[in-house]
C-alpha positions in Angstrom: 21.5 160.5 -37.3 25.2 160.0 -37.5 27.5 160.3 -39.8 28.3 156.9 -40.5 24.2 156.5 -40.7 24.0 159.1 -43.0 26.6 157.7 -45.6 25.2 154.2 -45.5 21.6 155.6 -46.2 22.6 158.4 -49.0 24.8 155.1 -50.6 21.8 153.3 -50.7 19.6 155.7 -51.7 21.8 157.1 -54.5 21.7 153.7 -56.2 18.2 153.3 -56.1 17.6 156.6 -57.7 20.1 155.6 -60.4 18.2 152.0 -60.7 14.7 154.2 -61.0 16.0 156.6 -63.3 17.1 153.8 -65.6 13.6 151.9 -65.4 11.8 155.5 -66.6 14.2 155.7 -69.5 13.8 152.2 -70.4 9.7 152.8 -69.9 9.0 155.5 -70.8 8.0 155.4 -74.8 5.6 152.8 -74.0 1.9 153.1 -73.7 1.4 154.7 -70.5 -1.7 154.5 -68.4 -2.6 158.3 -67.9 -4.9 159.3 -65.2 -6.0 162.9 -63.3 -6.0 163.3 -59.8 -7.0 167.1 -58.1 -8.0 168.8 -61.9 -7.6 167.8 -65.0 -3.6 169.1 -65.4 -2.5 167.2 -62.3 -1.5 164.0 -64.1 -0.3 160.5 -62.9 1.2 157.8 -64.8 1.9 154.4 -64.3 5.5 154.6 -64.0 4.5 157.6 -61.5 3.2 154.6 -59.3 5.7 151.6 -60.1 8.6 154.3 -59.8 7.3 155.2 -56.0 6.4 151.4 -55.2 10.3 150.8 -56.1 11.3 153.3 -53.1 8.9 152.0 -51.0 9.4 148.0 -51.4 13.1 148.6 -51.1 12.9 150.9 -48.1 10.6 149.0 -46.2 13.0 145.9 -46.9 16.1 147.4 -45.8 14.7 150.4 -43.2 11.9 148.8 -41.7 11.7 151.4 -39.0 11.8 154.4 -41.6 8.6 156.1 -42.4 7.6 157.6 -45.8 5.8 160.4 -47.5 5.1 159.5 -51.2 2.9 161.6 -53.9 1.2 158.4 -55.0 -0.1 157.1 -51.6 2.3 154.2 -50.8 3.8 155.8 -48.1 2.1 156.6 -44.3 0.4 159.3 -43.3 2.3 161.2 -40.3 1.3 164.2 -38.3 4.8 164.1 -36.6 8.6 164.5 -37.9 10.0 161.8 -35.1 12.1 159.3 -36.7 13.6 158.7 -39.8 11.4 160.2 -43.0 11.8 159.7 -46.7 9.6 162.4 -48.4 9.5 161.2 -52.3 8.5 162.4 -55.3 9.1 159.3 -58.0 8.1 161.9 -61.2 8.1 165.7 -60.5 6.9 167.8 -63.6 4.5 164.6 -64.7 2.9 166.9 -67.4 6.8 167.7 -68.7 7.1 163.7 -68.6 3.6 163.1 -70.6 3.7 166.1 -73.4 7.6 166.4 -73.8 9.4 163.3 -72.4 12.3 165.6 -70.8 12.6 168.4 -67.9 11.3 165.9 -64.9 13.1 164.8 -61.7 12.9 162.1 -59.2 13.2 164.0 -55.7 13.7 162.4 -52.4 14.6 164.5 -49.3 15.5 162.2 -46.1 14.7 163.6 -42.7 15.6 162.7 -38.8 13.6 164.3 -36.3 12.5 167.2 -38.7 15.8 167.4 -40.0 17.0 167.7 -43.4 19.6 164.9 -43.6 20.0 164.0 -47.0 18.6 165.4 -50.6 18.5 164.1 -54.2 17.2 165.7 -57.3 18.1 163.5 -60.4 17.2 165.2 -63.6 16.2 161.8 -65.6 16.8 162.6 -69.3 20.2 164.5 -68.4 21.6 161.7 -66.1 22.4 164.8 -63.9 22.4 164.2 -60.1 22.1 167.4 -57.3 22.7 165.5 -54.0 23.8 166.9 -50.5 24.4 165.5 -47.0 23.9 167.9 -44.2 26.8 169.7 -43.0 28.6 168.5 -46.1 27.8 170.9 -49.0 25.6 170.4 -52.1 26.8 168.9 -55.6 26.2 168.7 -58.9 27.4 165.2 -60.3 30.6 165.3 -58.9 31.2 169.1 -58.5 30.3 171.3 -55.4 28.2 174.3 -55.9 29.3 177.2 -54.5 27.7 179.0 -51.8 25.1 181.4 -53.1 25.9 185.2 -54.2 25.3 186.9 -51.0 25.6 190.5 -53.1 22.6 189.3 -55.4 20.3 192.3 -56.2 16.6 191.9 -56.7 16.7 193.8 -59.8 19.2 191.4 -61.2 17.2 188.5 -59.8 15.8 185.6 -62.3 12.7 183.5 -60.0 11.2 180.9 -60.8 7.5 181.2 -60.8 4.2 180.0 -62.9 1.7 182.2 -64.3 -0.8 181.6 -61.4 0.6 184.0 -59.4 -0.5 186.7 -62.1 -4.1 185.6 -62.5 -4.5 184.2 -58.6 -5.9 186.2 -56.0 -6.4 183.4 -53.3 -2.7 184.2 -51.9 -1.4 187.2 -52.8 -3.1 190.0 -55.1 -2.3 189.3 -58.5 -1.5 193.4 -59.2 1.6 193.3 -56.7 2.8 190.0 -58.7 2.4 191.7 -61.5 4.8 194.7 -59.9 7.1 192.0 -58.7 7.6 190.3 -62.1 8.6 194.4 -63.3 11.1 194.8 -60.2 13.2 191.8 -60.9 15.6 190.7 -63.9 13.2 188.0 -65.4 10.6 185.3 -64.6 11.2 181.8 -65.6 8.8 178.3 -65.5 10.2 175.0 -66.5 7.5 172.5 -64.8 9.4 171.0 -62.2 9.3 172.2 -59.0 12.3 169.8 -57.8 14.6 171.3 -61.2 13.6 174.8 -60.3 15.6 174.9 -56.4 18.4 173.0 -58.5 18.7 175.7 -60.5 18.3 177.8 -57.5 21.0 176.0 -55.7 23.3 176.0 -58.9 22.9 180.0 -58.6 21.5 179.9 -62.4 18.2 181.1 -60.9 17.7 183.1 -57.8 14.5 182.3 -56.3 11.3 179.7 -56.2 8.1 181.1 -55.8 4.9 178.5 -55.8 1.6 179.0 -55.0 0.7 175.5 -53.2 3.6 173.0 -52.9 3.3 169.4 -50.7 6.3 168.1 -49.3 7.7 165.7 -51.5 7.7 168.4 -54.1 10.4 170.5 -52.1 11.8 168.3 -49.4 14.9 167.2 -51.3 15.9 170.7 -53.0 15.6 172.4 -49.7 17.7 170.3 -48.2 19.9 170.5 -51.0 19.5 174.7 -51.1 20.4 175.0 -46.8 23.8 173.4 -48.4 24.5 176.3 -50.2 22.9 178.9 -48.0 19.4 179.5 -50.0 16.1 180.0 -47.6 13.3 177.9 -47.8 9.5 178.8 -46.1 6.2 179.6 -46.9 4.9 183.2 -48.0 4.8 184.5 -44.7 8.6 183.8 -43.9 7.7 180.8 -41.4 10.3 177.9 -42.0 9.2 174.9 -44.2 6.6 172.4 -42.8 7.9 169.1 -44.0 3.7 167.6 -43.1 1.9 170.8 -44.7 1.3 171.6 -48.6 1.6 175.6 -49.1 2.6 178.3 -50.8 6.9 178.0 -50.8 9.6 180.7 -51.1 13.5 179.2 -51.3 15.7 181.9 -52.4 19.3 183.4 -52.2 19.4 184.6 -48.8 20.5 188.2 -49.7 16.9 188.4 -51.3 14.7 186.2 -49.4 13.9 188.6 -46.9 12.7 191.0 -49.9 10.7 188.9 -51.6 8.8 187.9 -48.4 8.1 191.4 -47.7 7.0 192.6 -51.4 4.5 189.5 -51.0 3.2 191.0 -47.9 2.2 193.9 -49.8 -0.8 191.7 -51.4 -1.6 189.1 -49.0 -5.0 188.4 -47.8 
């Protein structure tokens, strides 16, 4: 993808995320249509749905040759990266949406032959916008972020991370979490995958850890983090798999390599 491409597509795709973004405000206080999907804390809405199909329709109309990735299952299923990708997640932090109405993101990460192009978090009840083009650095609204502290010390590390990590065993022994939440500076959960490698990005927050992730919770914030020089891959320290759900690590890179080898410690 050129540059010229690259413009045209993050123009048009900044718009519709503005448009969307508008449509959940405008939405979102009526009755909404509230279903489960894996367990009974995995929620979907009906502005979930509508807010995906409005990516979809419009891509499909103006980038017929573009494939997409969607969380609600409008978008193809691929088992290769060729081409152009949008990876899209219309709501991330649906349960923040239902119970609080705030603290919930649409995320879109844009690929070309596996490549992180383009990235877009929009925190939807702030009107705030992180957005990056590759090779081009990472904003916030209109201002850049920095790159990340490459001094950062683990113990004065703050990571993002939900309480499964402390009572999970599946992927890494829940005592060494436990030892890890001790090592560093303080723990933090906010709902919202996508909001938490803003904050990473920003350099308000240090480090992401989730147990099981699927692309189009990620794709745009990592895209948006390799701006700024944070490291995004799975628990072993294998690079992110844009077609694979798993357990994610994106961090400063001054501690990525530590975290990935405290994890070791406990995995199965």
């Amino acid at each position: 993808m050129d540059q010229q491409q690259r413009q045209e597509i993050y123009e048009t795709a900044r718009q519709w995320i503005y448009e969307a973004g508008a449509q959940i405000r405008g939405h979102m206080n009526e009755p909404l249509d509230i279903e489960t999907k894996s367990n009974p804390n995995d929620l979907v809405t009906v502005l979930d749905k509508q807010t995906e199909k409005f990516f979809v329709d419009r891509i499909h109309h103006r980038y017929p040759e573009h494939h997409i990735i969607g969380e609600e299952g409008f978008g193809d299923t691929l088992s290769q990266v060729d081409g152009t990708i949008w990876i899209i997640d219309p709501i991330d932090g649906t349960m923040n949406f239902v119970h609080q109405k705030r603290t919930f993101a649409i995320s879109i990460g844009i690929l070309h032959n596996g490549v992180g192009e383009i990235g877009f978090i929009y925190d939807v009840m702030d009107d705030t916008l992180y957005h990056a083009k590759r090779g081009e650095g990472a904003f916030k609204n209109d201002s850049q972020l920095a790159p990340l502290d490459k001094e950062k010390k683990i113990k004065e590390a703050i990571v993002g991370m939900n309480h499964f990590w402390l009572c999970d065993n599946k992927v890494v022994d829940y005592t060494v979490m436990q030892k890890f939440v001790r090592t560093v500076r303080g723990t933090r959960t906010i709902g919202s995958a996508a909001l938490e490698l803003a904050h990473v990005a920003e350099g308000v927050q240090d480090a992401y850890l989730a147990l099981s992730l699927a692309p189009w919770d990620v794709a745009g914030g990592i895209i948006i983090n390799a701006e700024v020089g944070g490291i995004a891959g799975d628990v072993d320290g294998n690079p992110w798999n844009p077609l694979k759900r798993s357990a994610a690590v994106v961090a400063n890179p001054s501690i990525h390599n530590y975290i990935i080898e405290f994890l070791k410690e406990g995995r199965k």
